[in-house]
PDB file of C-alpha atoms and ligand atoms in Angstrom:
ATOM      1  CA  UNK L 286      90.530  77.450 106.803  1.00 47.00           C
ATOM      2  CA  UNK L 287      89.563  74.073 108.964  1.00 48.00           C
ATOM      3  CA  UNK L 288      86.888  73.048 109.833  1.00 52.00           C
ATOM      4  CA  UNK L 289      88.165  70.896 112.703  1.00 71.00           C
ATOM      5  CA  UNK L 290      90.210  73.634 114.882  1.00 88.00           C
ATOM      6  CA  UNK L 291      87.452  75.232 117.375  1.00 93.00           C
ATOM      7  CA  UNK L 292      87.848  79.405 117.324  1.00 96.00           C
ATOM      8  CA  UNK L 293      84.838  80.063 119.766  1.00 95.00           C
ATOM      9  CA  UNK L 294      84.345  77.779 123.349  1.00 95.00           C
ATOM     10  CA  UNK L 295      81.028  77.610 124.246  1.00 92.00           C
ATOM     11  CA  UNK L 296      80.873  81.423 126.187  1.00 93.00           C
ATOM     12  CA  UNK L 297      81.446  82.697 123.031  1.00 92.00           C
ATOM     13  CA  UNK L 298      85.105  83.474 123.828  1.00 97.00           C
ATOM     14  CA  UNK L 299      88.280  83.380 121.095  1.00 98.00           C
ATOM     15  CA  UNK L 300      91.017  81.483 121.525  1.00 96.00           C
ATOM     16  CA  UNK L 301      92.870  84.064 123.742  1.00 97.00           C
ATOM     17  CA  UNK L 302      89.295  84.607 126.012  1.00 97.00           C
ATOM     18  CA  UNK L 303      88.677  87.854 124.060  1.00 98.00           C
ATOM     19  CA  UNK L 304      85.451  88.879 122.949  1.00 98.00           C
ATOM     20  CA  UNK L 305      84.040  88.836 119.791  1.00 98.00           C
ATOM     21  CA  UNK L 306      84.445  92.823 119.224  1.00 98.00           C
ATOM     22  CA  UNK L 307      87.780  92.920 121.425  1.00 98.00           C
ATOM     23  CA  UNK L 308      90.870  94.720 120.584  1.00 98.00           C
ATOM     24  CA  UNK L 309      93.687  93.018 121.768  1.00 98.00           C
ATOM     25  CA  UNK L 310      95.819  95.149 123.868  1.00 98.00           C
ATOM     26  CA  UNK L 311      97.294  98.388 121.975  1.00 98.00           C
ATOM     27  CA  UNK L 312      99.927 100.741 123.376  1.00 98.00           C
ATOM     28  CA  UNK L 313     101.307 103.355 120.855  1.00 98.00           C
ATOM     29  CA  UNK L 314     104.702 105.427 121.575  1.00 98.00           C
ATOM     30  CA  UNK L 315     105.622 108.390 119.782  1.00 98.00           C
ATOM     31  CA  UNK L 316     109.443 109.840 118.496  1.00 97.00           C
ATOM     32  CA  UNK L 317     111.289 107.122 119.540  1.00 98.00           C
ATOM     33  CA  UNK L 318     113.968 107.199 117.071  1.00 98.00           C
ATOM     34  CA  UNK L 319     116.727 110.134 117.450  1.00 97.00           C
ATOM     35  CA  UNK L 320     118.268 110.212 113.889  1.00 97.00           C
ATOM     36  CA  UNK L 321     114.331 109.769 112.155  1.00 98.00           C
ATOM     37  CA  UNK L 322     112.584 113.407 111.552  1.00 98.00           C
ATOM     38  CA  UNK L 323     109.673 111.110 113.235  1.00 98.00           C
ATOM     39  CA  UNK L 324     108.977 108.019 114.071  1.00 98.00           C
ATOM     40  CA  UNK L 325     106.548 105.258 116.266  1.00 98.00           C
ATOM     41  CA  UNK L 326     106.395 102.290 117.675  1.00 98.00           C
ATOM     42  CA  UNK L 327     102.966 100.095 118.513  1.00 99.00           C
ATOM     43  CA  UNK L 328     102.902  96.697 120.334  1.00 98.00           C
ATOM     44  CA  UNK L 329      99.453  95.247 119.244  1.00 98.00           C
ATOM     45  CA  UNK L 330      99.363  91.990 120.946  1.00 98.00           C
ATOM     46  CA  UNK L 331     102.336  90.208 120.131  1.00 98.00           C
ATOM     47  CA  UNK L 332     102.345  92.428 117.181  1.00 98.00           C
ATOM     48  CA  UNK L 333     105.627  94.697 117.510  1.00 98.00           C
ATOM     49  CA  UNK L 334     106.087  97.359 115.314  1.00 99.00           C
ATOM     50  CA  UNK L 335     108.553 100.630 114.582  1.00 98.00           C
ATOM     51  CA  UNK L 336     107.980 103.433 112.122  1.00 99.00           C
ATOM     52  CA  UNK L 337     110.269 105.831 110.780  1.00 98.00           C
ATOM     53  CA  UNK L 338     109.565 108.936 108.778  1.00 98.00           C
ATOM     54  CA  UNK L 339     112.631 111.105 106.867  1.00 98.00           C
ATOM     55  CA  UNK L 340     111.110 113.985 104.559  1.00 95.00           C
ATOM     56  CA  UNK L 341     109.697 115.632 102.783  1.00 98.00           C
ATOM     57  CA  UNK L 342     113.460 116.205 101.301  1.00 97.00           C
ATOM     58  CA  UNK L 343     114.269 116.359  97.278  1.00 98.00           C
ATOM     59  CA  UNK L 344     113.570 113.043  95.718  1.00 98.00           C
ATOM     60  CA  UNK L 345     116.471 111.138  94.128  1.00 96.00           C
ATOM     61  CA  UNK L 346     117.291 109.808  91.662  1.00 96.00           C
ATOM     62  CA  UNK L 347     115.131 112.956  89.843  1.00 97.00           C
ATOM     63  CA  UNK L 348     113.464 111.220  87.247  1.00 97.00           C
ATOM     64  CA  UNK L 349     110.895 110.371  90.017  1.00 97.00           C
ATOM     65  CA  UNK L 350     110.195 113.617  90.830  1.00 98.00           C
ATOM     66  CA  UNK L 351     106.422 114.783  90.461  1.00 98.00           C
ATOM     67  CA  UNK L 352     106.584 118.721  89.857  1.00 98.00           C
ATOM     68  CA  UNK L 353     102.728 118.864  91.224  1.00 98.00           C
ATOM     69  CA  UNK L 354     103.342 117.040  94.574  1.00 98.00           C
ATOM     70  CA  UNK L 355     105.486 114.947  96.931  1.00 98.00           C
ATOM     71  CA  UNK L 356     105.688 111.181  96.155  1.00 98.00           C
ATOM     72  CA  UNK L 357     105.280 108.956  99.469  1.00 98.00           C
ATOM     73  CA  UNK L 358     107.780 105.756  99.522  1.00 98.00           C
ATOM     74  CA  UNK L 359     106.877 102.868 101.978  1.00 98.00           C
ATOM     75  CA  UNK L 360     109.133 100.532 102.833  1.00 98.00           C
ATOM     76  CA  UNK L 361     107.591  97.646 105.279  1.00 98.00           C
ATOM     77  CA  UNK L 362     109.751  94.530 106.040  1.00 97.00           C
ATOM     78  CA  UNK L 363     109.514  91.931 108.077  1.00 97.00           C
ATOM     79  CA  UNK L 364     112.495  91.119 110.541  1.00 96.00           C
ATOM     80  CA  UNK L 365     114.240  87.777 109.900  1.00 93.00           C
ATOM     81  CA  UNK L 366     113.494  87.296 113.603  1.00 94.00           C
ATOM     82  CA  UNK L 367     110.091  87.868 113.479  1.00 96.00           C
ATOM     83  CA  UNK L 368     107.961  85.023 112.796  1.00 93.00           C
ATOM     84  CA  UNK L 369     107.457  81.431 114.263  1.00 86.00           C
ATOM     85  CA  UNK L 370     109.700  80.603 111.077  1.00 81.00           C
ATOM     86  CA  UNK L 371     112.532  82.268 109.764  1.00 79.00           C
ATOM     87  CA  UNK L 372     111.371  84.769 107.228  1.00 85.00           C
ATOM     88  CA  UNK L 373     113.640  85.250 104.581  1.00 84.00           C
ATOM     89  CA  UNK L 374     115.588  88.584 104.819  1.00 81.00           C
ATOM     90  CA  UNK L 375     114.861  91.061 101.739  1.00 83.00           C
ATOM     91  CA  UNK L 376     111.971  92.299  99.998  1.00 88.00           C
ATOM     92  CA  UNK L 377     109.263  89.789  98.470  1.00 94.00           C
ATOM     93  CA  UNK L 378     106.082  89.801  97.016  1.00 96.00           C
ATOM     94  CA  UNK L 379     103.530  90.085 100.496  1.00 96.00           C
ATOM     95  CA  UNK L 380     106.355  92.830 101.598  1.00 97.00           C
ATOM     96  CA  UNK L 381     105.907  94.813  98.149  1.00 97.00           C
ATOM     97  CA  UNK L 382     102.079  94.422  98.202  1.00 98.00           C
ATOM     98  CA  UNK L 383     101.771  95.998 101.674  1.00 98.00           C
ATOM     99  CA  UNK L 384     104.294  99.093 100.961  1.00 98.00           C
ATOM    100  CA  UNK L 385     102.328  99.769  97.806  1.00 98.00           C
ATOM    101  CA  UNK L 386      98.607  99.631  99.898  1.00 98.00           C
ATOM    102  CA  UNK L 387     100.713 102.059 103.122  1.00 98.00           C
ATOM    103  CA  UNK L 388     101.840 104.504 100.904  1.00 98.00           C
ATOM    104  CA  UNK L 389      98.241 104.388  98.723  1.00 98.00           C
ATOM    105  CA  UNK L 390      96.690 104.900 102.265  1.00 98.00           C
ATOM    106  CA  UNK L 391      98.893 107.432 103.474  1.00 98.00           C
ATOM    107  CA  UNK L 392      98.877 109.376 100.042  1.00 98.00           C
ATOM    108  CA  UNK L 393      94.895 110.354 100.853  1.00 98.00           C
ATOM    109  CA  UNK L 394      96.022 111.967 103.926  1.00 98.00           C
ATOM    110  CA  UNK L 395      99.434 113.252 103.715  1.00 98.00           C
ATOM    111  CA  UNK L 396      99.184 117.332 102.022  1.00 98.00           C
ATOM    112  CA  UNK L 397     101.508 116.130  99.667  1.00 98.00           C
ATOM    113  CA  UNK L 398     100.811 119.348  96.705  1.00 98.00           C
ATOM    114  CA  UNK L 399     102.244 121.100  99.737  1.00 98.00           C
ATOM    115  CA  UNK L 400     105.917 119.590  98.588  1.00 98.00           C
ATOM    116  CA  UNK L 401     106.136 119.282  94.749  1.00 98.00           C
ATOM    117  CA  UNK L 402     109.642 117.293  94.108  1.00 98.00           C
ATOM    118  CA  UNK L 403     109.768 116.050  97.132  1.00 98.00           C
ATOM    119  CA  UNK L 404     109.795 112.860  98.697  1.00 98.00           C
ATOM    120  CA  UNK L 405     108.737 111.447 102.517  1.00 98.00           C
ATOM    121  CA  UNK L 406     109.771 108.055 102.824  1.00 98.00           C
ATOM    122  CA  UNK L 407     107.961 105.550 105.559  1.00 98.00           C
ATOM    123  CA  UNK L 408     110.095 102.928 106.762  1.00 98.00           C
ATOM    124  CA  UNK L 409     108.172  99.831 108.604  1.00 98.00           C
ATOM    125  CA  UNK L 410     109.830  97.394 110.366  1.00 98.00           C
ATOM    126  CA  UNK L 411     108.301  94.654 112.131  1.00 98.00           C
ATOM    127  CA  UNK L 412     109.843  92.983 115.030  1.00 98.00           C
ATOM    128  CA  UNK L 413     107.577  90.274 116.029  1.00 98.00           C
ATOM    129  CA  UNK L 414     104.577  89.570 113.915  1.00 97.00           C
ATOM    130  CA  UNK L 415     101.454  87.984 115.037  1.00 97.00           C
ATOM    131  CA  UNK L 416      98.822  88.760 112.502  1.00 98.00           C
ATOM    132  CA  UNK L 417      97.308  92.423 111.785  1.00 98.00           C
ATOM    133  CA  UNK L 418     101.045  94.111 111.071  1.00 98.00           C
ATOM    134  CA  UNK L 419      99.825  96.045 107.916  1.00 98.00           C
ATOM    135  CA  UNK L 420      97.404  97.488 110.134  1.00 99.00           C
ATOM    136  CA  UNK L 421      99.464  98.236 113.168  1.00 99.00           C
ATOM    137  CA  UNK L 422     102.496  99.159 110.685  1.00 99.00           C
ATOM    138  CA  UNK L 423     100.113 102.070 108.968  1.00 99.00           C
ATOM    139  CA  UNK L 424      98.931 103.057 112.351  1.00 99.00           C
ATOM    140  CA  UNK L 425     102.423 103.773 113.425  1.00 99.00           C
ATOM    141  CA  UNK L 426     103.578 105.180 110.087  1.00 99.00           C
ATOM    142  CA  UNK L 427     100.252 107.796 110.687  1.00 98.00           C
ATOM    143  CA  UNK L 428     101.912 108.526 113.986  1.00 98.00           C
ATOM    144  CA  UNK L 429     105.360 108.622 112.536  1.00 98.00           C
ATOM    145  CA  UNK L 430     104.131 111.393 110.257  1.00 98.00           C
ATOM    146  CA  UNK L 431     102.389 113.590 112.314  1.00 98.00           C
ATOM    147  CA  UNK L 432     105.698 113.429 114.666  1.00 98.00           C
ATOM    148  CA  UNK L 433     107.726 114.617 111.924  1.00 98.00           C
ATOM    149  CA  UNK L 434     105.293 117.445 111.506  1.00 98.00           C
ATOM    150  CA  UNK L 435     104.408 116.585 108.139  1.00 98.00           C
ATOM    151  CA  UNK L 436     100.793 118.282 107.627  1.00 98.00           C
ATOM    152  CA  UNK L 437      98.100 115.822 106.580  1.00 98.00           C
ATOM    153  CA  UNK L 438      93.819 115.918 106.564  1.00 98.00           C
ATOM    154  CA  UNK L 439      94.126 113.494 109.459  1.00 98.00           C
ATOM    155  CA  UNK L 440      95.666 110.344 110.811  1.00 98.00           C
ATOM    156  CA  UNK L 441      94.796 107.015 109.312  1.00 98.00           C
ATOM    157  CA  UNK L 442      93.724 104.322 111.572  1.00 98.00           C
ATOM    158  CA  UNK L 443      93.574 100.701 110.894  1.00 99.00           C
ATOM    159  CA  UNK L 444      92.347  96.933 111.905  1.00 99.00           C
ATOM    160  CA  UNK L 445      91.118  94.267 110.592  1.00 98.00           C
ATOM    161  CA  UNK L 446      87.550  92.606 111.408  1.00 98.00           C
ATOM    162  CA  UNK L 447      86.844  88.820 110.109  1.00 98.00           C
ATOM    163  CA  UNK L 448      85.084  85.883 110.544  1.00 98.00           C
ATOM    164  CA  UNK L 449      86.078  82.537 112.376  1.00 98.00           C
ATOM    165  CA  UNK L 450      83.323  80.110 112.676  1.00 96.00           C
ATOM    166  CA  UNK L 451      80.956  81.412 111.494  1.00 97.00           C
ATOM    167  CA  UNK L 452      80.831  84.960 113.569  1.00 98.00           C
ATOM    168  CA  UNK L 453      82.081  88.102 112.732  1.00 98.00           C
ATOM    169  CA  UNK L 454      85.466  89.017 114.892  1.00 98.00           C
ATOM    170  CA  UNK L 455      87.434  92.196 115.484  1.00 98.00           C
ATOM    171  CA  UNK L 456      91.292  92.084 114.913  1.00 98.00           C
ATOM    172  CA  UNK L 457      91.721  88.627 114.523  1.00 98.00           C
ATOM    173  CA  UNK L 458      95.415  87.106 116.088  1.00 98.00           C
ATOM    174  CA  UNK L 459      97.530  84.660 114.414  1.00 97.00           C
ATOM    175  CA  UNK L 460      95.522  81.398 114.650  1.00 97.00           C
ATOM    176  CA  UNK L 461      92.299  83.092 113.694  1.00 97.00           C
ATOM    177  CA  UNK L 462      93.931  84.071 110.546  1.00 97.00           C
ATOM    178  CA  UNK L 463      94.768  80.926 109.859  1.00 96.00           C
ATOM    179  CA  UNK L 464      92.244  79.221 110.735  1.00 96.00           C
ATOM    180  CA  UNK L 465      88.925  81.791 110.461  1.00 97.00           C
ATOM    181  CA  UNK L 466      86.960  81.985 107.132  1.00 97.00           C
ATOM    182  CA  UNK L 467      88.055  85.826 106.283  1.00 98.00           C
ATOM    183  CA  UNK L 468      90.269  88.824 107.328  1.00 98.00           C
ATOM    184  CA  UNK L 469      89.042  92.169 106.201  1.00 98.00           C
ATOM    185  CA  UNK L 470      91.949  94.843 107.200  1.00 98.00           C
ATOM    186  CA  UNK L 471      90.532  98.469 107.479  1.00 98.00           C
ATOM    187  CA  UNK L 472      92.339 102.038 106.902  1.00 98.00           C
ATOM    188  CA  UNK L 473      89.925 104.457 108.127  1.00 98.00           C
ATOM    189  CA  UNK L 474      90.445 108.409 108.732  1.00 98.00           C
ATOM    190  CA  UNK L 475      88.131 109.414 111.728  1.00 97.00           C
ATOM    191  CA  UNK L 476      88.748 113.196 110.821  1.00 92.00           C
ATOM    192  CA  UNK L 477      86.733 112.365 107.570  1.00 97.00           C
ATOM    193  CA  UNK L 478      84.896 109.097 107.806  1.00 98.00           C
ATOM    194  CA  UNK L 479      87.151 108.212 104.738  1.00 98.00           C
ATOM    195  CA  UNK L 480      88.071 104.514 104.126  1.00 98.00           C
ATOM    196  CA  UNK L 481      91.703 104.562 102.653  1.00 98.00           C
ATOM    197  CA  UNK L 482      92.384 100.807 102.667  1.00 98.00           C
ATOM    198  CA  UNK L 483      90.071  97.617 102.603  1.00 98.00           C
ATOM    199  CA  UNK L 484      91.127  94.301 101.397  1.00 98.00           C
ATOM    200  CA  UNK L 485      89.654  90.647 102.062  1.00 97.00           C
ATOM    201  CA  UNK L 486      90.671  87.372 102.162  1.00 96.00           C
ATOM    202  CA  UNK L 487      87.797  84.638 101.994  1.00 97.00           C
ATOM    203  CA  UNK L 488      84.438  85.147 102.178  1.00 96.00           C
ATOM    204  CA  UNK L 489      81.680  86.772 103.741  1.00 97.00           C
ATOM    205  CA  UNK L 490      77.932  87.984 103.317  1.00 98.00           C
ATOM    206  CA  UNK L 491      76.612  91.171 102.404  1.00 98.00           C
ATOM    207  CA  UNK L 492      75.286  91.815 105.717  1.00 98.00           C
ATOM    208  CA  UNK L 493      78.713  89.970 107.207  1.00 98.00           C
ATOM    209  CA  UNK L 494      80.560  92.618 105.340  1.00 98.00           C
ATOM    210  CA  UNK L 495      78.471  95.391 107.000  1.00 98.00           C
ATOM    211  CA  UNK L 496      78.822  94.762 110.147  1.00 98.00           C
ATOM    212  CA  UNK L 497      82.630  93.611 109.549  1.00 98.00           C
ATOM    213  CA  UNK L 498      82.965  96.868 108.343  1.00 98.00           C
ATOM    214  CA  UNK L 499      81.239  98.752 111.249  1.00 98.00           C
ATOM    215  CA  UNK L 500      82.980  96.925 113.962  1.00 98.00           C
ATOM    216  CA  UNK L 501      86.775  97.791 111.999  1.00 98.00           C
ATOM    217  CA  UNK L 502      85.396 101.585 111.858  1.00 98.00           C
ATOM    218  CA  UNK L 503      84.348 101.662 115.266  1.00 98.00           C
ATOM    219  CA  UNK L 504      87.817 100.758 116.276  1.00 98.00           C
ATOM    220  CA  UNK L 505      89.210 102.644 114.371  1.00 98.00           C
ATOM    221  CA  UNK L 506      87.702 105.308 115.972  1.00 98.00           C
ATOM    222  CA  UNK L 507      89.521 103.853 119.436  1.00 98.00           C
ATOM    223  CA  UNK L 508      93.007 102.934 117.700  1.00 98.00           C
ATOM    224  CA  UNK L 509      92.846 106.698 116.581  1.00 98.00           C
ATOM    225  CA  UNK L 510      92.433 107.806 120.086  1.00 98.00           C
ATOM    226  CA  UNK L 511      95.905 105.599 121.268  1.00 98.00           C
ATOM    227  CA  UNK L 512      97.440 107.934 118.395  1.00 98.00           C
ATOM    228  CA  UNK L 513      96.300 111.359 119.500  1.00 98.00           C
ATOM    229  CA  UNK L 514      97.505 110.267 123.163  1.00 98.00           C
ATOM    230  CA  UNK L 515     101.149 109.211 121.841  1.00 98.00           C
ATOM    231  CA  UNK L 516     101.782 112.401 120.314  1.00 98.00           C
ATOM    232  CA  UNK L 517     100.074 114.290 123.307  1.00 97.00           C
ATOM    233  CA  UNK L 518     102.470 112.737 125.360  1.00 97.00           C
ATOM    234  CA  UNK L 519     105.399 113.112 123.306  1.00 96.00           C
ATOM    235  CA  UNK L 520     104.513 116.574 123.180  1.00 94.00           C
ATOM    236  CA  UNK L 521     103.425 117.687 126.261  1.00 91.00           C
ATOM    237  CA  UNK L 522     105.036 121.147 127.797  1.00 75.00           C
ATOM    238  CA  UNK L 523     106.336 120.015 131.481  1.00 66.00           C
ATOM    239  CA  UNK L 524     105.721 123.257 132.919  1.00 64.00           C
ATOM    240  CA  UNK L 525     106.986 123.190 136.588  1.00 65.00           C
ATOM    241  CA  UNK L 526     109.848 122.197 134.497  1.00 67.00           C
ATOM    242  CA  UNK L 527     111.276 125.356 133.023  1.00 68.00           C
ATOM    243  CA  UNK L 528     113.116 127.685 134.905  1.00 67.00           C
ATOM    244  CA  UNK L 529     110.233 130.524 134.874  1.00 65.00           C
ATOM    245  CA  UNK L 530     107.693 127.793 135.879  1.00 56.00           C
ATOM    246  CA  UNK L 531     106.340 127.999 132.765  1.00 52.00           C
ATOM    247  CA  UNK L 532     105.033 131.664 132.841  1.00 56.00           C
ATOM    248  CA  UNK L 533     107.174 132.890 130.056  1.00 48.00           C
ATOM    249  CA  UNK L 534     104.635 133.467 126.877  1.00 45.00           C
TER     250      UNK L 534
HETATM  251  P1  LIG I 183      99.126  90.761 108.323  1.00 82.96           P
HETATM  252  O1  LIG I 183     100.348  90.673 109.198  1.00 82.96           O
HETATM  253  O2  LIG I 183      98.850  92.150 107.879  1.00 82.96           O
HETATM  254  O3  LIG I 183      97.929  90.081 108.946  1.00 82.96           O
HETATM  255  P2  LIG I 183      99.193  88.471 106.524  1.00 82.96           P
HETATM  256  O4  LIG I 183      97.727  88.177 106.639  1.00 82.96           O
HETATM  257  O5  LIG I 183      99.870  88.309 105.190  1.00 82.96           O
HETATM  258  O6  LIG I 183      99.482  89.982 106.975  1.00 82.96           O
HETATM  259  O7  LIG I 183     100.001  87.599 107.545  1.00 82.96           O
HETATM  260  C1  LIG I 183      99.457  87.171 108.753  1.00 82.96           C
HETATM  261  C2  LIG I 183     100.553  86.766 109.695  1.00 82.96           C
HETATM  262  O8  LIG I 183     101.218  85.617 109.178  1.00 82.96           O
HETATM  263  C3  LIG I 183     101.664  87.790 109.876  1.00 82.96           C
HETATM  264  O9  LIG I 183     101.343  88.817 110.793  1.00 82.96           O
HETATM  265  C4  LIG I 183     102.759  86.914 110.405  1.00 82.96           C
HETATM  266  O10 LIG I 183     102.534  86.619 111.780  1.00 82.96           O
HETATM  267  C5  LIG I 183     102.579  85.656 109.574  1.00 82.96           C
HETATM  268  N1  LIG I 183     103.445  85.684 108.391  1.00 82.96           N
HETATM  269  C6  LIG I 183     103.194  86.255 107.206  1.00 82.96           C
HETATM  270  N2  LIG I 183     104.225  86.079 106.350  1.00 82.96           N
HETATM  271  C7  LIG I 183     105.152  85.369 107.020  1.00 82.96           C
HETATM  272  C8  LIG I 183     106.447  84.837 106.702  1.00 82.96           C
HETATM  273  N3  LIG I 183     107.005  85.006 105.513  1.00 82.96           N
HETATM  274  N4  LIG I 183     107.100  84.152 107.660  1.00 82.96           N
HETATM  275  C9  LIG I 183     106.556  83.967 108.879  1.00 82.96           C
HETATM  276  N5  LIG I 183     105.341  84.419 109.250  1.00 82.96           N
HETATM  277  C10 LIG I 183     104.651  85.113 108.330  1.00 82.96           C
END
């Protein structure tokens, strides 16, 4: 939080000549894990992130069994390779705090009294990390799920909107971050217009926070879009491939 490192040029442009309610680039993959029940992968940027989903199977040990529903297990880490710095292999306290705020997240959507006992367990890996890998790591543990056909109210979505000098941004990269005034990641379920995470760092206004908040929920909306086209095209029938041309019913 500097004062003295510019965020905006004088067109109004970031840092990497994005505009102020730009996404940077997003491409979402579906299944792309043969030994997961389903899994994801999203490059976000530089962001680089995979998803794995096994369950819903019997929870073990048993004592964390819940006999009313299925409990949801996040594990996200951060490769050792990841960062600008080495990050220190294992789990730590930022790791722990963003598997507990996933699996809160995904617990709103995921049918869970469907699977009493059981328990689906999100593994999220991130390869290369450039700011905004909670939110691209729930966005492809939403995918992850729905590949492994696990029934849920709808997909979660997420980004973060903040504010570097002075202005509200959308999905602010690894400078901005550091540099910017506030980060506000965003969970956000289009199917309901349901907010299932929202956290801040720094500070903003009311009316800041409003229109933060609208321009995280707005891509949300286009984030969740990338999603439905991953699975479409993980699932899509290739007619004129099957032997019958596809006319068999
Ligand atoms: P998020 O990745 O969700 O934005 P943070 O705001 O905690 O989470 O982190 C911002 C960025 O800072 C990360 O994406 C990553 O690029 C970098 N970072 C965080 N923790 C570490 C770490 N231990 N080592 C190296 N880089 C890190």
């Amino acid at each position: 939080m500097s004062e003295d490192i510019v965020l905006l040029n004088s067109d109004g442009l970031r840092v990497d000549g994005r505009a102020l309610d730009e996404l940077r680039p997003i491409k979402i993959e579906a299944g792309v894990l043969g030994n997961a029940d389903g899994s994801a992968y999203v490059e976000w940027g530089a962001n680089k992130v995979l998803a794995a989903v096994y369950g819903p199977k019997e929870a073990q040990p048993k004592y964390l069994q819940d006999t009313a529903k299925a409990i949801v297990q996040v594990n996200y880490n951060m490769a050792a390779f990841s960062g600008d710095e080495r990050v220190r292999p294992g789990p730590n306290r930022r790791a722990t705090e963003i598997s507990k705020i996933t699996a809160e997240a995904l617990e709103n959507v995921i049918l869970t009294n469907q699977f009493p006992r059981a328990s689906i367990d999100v593994y999220i890996e991130v390869l290369e990390a450039d700011a905004g890998t909670r939110c691209a790591g729930l966005t492809a543990a939403s995918v992850a799920i729905a590949d492994a056909g696990i029934p849920m109210i709808g997909m979660v979505a997420a980004c973060a909107a903040g504010k570097i000098d002075g202005h509200i941004a959308l999905d602010l990269g690894k400078k901005e971050d550091n540099f910017g005034q506030a980060d506000m990641p965003l969970g956000y379920v289009p199917g309901t217009g349901e907010i299932v995470l929202l956290q801040m760092d720094g500070h903003m206004t009311m009316v800041e926070f409003r229109k933060a908040m609208d321009m995280a929920i707005s891509a949300c909306e286009q984030i969740h879009e990338l999603q439905i086209g991953a699975l479409r095209r993980r699932y899509a029938v290739n007619y004129a491939d099957m032997d019958d041309g596809g006319t068999e019913q």
